[in-house]
N, CA, C and O atoms as a printed pandas DataFrame, in Angstrom:
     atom_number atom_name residue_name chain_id  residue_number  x_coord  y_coord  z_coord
0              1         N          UNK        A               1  -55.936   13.279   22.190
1              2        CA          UNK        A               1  -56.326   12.926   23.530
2              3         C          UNK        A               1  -55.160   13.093   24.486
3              4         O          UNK        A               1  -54.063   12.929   23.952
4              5         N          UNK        A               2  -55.153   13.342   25.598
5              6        CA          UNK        A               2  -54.438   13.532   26.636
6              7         C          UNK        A               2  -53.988   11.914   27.454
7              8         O          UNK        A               2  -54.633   10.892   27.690
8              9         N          UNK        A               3  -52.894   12.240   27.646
9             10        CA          UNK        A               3  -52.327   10.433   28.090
10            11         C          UNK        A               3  -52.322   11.049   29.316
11            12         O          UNK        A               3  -52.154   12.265   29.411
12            13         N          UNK        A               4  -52.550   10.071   30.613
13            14        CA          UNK        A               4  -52.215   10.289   31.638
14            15         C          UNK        A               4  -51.681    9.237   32.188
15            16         O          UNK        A               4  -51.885    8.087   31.796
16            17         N          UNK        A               5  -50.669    9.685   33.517
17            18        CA          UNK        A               5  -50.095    8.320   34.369
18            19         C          UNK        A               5  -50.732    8.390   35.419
19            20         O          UNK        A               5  -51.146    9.392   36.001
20            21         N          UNK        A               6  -50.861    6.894   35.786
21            22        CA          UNK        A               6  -51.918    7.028   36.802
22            23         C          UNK        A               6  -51.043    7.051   38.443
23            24         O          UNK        A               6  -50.174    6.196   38.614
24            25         N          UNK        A               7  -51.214    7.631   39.094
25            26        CA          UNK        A               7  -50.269    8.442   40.566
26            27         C          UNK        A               7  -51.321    7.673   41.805
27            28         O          UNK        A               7  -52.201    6.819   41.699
28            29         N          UNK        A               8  -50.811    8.356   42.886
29            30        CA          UNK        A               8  -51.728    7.535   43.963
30            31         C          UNK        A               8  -51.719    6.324   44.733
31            32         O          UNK        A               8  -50.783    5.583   45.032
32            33         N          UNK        A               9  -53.033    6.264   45.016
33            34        CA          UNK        A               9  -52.851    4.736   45.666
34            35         C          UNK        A               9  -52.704    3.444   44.874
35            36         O          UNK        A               9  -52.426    2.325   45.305
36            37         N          UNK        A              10  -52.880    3.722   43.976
37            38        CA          UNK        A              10  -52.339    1.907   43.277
38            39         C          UNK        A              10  -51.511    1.397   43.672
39            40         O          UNK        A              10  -50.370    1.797   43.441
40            41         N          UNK        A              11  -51.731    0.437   44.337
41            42        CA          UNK        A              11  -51.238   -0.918   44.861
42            43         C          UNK        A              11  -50.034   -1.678   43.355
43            44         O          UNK        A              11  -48.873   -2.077   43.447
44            45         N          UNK        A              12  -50.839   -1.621   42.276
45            46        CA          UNK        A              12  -50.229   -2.284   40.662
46            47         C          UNK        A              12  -49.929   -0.734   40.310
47            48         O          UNK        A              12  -50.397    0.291   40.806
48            49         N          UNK        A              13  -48.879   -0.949   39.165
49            50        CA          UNK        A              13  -49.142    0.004   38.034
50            51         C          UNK        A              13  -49.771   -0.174   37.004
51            52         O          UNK        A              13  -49.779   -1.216   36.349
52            53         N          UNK        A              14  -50.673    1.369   36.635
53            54        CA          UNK        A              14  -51.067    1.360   35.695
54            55         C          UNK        A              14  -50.803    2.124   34.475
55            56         O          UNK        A              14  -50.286    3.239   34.546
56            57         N          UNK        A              15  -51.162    1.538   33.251
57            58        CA          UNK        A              15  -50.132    2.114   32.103
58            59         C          UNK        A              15  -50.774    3.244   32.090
59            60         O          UNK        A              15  -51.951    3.216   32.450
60            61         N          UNK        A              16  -50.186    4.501   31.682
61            62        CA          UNK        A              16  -50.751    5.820   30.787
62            63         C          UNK        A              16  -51.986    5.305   30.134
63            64         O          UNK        A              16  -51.995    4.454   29.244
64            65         N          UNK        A              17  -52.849    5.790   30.561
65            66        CA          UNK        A              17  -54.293    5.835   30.135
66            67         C          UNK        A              17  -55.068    7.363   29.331
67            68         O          UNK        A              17  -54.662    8.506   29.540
68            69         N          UNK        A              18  -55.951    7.089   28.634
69            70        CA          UNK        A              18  -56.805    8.208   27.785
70            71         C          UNK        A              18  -57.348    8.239   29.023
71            72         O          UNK        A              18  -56.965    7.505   29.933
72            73         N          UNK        A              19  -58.583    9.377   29.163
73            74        CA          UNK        A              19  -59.772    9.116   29.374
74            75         C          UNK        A              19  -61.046    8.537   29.397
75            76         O          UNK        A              19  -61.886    8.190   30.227
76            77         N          UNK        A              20  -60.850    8.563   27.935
77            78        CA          UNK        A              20  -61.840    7.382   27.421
78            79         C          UNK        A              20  -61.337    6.504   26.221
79            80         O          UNK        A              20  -61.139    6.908   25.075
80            81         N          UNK        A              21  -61.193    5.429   26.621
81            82        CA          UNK        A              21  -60.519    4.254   25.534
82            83         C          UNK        A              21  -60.788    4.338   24.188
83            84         O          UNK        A              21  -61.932    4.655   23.859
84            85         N          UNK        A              22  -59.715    4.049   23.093
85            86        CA          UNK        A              22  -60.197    4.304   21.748
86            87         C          UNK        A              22  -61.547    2.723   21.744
87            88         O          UNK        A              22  -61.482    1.607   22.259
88            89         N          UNK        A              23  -62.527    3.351   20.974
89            90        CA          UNK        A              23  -63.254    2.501   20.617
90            91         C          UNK        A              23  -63.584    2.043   19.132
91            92         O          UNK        A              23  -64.302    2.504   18.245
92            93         N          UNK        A              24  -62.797    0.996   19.238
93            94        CA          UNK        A              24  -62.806    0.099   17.703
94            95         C          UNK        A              24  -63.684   -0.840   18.285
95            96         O          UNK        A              24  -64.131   -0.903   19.430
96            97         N          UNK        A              25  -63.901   -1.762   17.015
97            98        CA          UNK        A              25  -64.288   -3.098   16.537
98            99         C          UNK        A              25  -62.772   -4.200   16.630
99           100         O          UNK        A              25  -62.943   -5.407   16.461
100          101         N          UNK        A              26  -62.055   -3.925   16.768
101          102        CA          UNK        A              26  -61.311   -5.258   17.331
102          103         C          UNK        A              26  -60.334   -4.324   18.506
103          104         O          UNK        A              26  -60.221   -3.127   18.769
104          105         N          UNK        A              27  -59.729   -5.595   19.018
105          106        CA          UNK        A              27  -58.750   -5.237   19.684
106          107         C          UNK        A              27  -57.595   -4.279   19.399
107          108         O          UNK        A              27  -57.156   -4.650   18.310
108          109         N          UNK        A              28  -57.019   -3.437   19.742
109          110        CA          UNK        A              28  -56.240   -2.334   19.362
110          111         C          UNK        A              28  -55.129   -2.356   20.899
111          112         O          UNK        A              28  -55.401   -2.920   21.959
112          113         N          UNK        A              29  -53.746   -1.485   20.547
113          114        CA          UNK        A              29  -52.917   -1.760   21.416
114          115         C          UNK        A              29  -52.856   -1.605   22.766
115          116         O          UNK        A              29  -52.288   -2.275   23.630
116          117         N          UNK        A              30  -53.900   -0.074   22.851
117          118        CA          UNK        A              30  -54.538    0.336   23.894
118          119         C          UNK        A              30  -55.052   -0.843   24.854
119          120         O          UNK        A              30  -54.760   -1.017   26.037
120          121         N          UNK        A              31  -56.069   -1.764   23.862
121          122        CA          UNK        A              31  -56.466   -2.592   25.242
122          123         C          UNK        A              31  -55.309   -3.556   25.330
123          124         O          UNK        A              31  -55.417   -4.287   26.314
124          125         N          UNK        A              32  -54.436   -3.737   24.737
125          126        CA          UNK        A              32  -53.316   -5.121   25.078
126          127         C          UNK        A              32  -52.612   -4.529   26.076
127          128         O          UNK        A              32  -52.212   -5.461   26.773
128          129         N          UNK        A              33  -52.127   -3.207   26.668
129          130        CA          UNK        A              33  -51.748   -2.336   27.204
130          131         C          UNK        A              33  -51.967   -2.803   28.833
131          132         O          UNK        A              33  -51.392   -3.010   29.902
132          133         N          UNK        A              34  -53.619   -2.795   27.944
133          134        CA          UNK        A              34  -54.696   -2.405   29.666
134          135         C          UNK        A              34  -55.431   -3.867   30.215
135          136         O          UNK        A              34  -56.198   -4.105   31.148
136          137         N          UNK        A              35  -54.960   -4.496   29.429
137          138        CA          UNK        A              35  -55.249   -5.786   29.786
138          139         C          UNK        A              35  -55.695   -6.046   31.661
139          140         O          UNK        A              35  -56.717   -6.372   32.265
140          141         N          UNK        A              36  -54.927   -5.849   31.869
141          142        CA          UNK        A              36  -54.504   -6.231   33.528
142          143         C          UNK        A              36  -55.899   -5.007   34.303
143          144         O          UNK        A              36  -56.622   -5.323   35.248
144          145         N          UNK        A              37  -55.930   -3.840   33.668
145          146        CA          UNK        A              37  -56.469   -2.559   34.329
146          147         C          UNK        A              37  -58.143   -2.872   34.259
147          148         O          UNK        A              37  -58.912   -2.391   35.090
148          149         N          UNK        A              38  -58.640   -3.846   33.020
149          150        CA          UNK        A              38  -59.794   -3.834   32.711
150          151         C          UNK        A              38  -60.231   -5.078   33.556
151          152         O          UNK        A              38  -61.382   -5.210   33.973
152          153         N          UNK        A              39  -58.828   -6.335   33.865
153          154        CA          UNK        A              39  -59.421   -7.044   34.708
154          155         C          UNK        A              39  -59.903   -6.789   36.241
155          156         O          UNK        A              39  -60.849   -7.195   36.916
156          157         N          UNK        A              40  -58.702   -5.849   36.486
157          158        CA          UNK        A              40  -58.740   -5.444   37.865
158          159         C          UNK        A              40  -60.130   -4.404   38.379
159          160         O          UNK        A              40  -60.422   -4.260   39.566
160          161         N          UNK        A              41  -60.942   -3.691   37.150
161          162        CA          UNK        A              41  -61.972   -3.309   36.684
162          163         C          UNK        A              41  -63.107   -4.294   36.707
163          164         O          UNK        A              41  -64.133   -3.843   37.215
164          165         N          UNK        A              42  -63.149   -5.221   36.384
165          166        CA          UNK        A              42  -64.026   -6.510   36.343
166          167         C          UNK        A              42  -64.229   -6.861   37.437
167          168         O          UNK        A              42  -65.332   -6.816   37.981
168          169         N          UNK        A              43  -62.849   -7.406   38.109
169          170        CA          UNK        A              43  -63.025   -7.855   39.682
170          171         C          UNK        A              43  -63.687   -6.582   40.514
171          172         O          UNK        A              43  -64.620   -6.760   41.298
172          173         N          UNK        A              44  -63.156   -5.392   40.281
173          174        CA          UNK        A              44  -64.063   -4.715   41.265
174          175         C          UNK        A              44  -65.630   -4.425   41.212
175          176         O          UNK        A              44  -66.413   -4.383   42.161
176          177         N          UNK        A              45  -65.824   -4.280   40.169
177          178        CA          UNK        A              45  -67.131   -4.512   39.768
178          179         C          UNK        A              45  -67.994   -5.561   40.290
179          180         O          UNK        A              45  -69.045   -5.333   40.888
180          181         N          UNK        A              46  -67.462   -6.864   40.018
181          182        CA          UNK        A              46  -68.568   -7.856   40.327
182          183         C          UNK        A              46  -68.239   -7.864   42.034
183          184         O          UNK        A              46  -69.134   -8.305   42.755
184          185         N          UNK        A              47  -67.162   -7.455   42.574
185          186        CA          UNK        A              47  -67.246   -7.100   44.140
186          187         C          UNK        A              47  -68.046   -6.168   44.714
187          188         O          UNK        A              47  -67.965   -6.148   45.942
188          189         N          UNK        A              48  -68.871   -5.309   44.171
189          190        CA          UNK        A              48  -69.828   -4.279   44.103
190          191         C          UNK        A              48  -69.054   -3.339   44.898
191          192         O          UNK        A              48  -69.642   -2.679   45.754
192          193         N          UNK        A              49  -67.432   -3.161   44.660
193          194        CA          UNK        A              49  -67.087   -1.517   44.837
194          195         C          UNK        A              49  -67.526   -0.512   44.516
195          196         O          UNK        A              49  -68.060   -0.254   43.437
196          197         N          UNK        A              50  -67.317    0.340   45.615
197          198        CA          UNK        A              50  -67.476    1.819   44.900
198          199         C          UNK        A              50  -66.681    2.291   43.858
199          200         O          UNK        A              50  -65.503    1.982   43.680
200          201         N          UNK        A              51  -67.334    3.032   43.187
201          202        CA          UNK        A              51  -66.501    3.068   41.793
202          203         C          UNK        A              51  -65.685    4.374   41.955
203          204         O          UNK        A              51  -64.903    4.614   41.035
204          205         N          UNK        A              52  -65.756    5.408   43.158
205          206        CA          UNK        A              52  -65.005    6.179   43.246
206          207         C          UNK        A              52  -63.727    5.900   43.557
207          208         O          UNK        A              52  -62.725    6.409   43.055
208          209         N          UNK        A              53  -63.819    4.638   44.848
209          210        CA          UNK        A              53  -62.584    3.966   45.346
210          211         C          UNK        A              53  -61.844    3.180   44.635
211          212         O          UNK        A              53  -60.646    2.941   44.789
212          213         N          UNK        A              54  -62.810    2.636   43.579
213          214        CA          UNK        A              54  -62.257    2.509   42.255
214          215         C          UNK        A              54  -60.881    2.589   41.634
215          216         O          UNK        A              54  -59.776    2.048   41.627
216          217         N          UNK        A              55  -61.906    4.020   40.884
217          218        CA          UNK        A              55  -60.652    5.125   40.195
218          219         C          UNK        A              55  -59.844    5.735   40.997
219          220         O          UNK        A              55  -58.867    6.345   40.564
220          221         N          UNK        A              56  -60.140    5.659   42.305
221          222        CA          UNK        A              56  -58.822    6.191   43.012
222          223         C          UNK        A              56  -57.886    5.290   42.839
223          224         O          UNK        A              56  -56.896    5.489   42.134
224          225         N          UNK        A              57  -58.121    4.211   43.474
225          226        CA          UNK        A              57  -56.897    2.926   43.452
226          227         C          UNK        A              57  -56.287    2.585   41.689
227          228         O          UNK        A              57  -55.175    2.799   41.205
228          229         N          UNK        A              58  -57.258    2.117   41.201
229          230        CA          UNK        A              58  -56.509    1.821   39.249
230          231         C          UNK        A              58  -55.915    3.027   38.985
231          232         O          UNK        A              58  -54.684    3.003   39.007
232          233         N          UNK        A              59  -56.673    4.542   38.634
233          234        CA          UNK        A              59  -56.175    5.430   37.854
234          235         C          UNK        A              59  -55.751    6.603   38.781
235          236         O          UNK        A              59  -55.530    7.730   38.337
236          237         N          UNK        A              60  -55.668    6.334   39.852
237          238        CA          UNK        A              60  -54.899    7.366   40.814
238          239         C          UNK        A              60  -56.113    9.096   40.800
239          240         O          UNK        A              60  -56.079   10.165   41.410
240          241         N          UNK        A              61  -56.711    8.692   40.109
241          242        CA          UNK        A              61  -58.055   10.008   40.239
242          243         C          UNK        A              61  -58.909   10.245   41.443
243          244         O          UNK        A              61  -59.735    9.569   42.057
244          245         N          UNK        A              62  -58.306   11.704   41.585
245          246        CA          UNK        A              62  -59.330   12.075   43.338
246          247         C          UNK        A              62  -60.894   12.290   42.590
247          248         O          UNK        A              62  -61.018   12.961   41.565
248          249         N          UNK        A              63  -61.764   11.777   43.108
249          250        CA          UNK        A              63  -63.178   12.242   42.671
250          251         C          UNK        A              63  -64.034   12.708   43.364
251          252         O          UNK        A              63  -65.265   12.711   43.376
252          253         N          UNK        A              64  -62.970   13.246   44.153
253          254        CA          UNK        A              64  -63.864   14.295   44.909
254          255         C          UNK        A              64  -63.322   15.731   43.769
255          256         O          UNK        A              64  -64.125   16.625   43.500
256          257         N          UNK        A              65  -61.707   15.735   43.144
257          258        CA          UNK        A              65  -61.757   17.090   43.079
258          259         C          UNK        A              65  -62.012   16.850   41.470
259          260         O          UNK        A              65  -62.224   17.966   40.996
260          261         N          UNK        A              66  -62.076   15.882   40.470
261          262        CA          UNK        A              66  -62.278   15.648   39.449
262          263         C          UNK        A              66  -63.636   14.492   39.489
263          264         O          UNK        A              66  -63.405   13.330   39.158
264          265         N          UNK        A              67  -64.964   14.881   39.891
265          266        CA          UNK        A              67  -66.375   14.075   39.624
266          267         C          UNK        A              67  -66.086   13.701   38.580
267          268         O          UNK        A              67  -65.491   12.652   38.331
268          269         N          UNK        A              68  -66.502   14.578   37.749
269          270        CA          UNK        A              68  -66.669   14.428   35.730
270          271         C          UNK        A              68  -66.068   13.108   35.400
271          272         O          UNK        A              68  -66.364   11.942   35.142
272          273         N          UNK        A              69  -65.075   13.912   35.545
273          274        CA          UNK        A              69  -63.791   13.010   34.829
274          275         C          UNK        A              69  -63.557   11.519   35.575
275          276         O          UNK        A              69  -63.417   10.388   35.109
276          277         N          UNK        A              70  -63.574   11.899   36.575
277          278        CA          UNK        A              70  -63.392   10.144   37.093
278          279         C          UNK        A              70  -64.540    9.125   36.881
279          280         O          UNK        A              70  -64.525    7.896   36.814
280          281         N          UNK        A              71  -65.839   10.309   36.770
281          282        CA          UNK        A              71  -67.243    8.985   36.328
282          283         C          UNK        A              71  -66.661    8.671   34.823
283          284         O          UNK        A              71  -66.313    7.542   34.476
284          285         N          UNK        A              72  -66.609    9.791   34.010
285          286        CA          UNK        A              72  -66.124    9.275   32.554
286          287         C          UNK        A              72  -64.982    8.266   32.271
287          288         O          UNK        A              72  -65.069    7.464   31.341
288          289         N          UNK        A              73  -63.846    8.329   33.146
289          290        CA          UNK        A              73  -62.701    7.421   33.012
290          291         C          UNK        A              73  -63.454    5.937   33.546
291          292         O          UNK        A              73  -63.618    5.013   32.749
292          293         N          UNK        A              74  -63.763    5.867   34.587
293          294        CA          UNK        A              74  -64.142    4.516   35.244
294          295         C          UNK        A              74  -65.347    4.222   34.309
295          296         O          UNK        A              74  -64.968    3.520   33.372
296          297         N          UNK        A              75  -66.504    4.484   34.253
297          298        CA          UNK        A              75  -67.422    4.283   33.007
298          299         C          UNK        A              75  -66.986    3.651   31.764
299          300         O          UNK        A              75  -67.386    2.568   31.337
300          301         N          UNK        A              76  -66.050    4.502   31.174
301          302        CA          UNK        A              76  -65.881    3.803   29.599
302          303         C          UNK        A              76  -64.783    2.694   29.871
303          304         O          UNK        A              76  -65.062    1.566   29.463
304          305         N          UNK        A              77  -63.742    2.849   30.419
305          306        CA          UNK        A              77  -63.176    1.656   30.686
306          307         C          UNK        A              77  -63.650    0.684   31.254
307          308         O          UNK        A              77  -62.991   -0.290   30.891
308          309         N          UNK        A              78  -64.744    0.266   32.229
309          310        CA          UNK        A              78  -65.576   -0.531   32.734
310          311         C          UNK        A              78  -66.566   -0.982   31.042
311          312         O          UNK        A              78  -66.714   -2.031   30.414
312          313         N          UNK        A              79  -66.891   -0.017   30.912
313          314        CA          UNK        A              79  -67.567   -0.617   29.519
314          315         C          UNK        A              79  -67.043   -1.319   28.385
315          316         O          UNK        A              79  -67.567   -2.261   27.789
316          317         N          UNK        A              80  -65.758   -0.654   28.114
317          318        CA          UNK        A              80  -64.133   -1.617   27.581
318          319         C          UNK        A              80  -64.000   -2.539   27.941
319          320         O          UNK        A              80  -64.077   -3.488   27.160
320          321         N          UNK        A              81  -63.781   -2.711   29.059
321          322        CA          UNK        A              81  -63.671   -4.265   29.629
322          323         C          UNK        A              81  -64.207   -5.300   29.509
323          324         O          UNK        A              81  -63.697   -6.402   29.312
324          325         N          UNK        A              82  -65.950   -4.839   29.691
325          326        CA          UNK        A              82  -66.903   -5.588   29.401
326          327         C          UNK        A              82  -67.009   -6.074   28.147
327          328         O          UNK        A              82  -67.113   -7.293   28.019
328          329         N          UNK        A              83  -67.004   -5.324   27.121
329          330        CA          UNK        A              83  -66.413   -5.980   25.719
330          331         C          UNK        A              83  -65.759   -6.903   25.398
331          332         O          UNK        A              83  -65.948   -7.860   24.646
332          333         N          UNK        A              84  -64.398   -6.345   26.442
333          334        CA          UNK        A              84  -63.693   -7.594   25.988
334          335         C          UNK        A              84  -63.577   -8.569   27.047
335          336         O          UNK        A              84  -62.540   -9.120   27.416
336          337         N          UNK        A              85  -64.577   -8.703   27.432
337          338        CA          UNK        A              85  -64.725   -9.966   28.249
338          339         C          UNK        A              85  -66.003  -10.673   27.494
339          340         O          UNK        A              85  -66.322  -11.799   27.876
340          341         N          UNK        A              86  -66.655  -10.123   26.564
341          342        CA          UNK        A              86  -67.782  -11.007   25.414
342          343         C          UNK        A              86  -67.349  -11.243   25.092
343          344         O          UNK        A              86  -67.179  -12.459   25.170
344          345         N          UNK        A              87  -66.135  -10.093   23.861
345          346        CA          UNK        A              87  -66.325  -10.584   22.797
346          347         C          UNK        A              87  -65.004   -9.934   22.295
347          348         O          UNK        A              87  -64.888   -9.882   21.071
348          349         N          UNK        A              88  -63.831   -9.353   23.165
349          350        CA          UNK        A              88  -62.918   -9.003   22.606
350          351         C          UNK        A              88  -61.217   -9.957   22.461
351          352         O          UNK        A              88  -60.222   -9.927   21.737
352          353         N          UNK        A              89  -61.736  -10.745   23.680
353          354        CA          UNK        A              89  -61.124  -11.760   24.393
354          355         C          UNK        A              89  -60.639  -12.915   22.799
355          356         O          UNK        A              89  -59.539  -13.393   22.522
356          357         N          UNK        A              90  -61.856  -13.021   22.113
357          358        CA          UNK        A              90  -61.550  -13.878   20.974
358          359         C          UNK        A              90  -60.573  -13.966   19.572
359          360         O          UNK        A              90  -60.147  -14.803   18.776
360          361         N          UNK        A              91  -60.508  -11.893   19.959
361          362        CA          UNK        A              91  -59.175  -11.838   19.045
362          363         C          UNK        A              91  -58.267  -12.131   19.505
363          364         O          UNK        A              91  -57.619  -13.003   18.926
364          365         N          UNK        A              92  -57.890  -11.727   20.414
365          366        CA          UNK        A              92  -56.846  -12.519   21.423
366          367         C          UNK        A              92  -56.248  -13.992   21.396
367          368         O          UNK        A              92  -55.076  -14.369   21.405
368          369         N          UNK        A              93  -57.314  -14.623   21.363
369          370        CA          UNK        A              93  -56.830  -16.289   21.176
370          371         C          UNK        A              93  -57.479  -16.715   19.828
371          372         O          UNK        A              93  -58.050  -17.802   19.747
372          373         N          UNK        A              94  -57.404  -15.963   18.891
373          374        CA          UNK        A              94  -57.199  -15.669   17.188
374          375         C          UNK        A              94  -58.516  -16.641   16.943
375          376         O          UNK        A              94  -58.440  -17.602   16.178
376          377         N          UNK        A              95  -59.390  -16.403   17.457
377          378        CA          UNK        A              95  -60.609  -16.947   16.829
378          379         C          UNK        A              95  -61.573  -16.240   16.284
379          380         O          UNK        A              95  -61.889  -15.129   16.709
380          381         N          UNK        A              96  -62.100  -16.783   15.349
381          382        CA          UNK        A              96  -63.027  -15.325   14.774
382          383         C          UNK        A              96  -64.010  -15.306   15.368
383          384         O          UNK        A              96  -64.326  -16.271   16.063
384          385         N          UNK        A              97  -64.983  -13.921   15.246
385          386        CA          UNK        A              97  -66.452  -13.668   15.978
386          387         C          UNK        A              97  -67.559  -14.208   14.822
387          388         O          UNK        A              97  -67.618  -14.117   13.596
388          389         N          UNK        A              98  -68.593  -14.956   16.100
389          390        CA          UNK        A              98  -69.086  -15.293   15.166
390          391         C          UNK        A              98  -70.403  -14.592   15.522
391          392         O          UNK        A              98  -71.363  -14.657   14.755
């Protein structure tokens, strides 16, 4: 997979990101990484941002000249997040899933 740094308007930095997050069954380093990126993902979400203005601001992606790719980046990491805001959150504070 291709690492990228994210450039642009971000206000925060954000770490070198995939495209699309490895997807395991537990937590992996990737999301301890992105911790901060998936919240800041969350908050925009339930603010009902646009998700283009989005990925411009977190991952520095123009989506006007990369569509594809910026629905795919903001998508699976939004969906990452959401995970671990069920149910990923619990490895974290070492409790098991039940």
């Amino acid at each position: 997979m291709r690492r990228h740094r994210a450039t642009g308007r971000s206000a925060m930095s954000t770490p070198a990101f995939e495209d699309r997050p490895p997807l395991t069954e537990h937590v992996n380093a990737y999301d301890e990484r992105h911790l901060t990126t998936y919240l800041r993902l969350l908050d925009a979400s339930e603010a009902g941002a646009d998700w283009r203005e989005v990925v411009a601001v977190i991952f520095g992606i123009d989506p006007e000249r990369e569509p594809e790719r910026a629905k795919i980046i903001h998508e699976s990491h939004l969906a990452r997040a959401r995970w671990m805001s069920a149910a990923g959150y619990r490895q974290l504070l070492g409790a098991r899933p039940q």
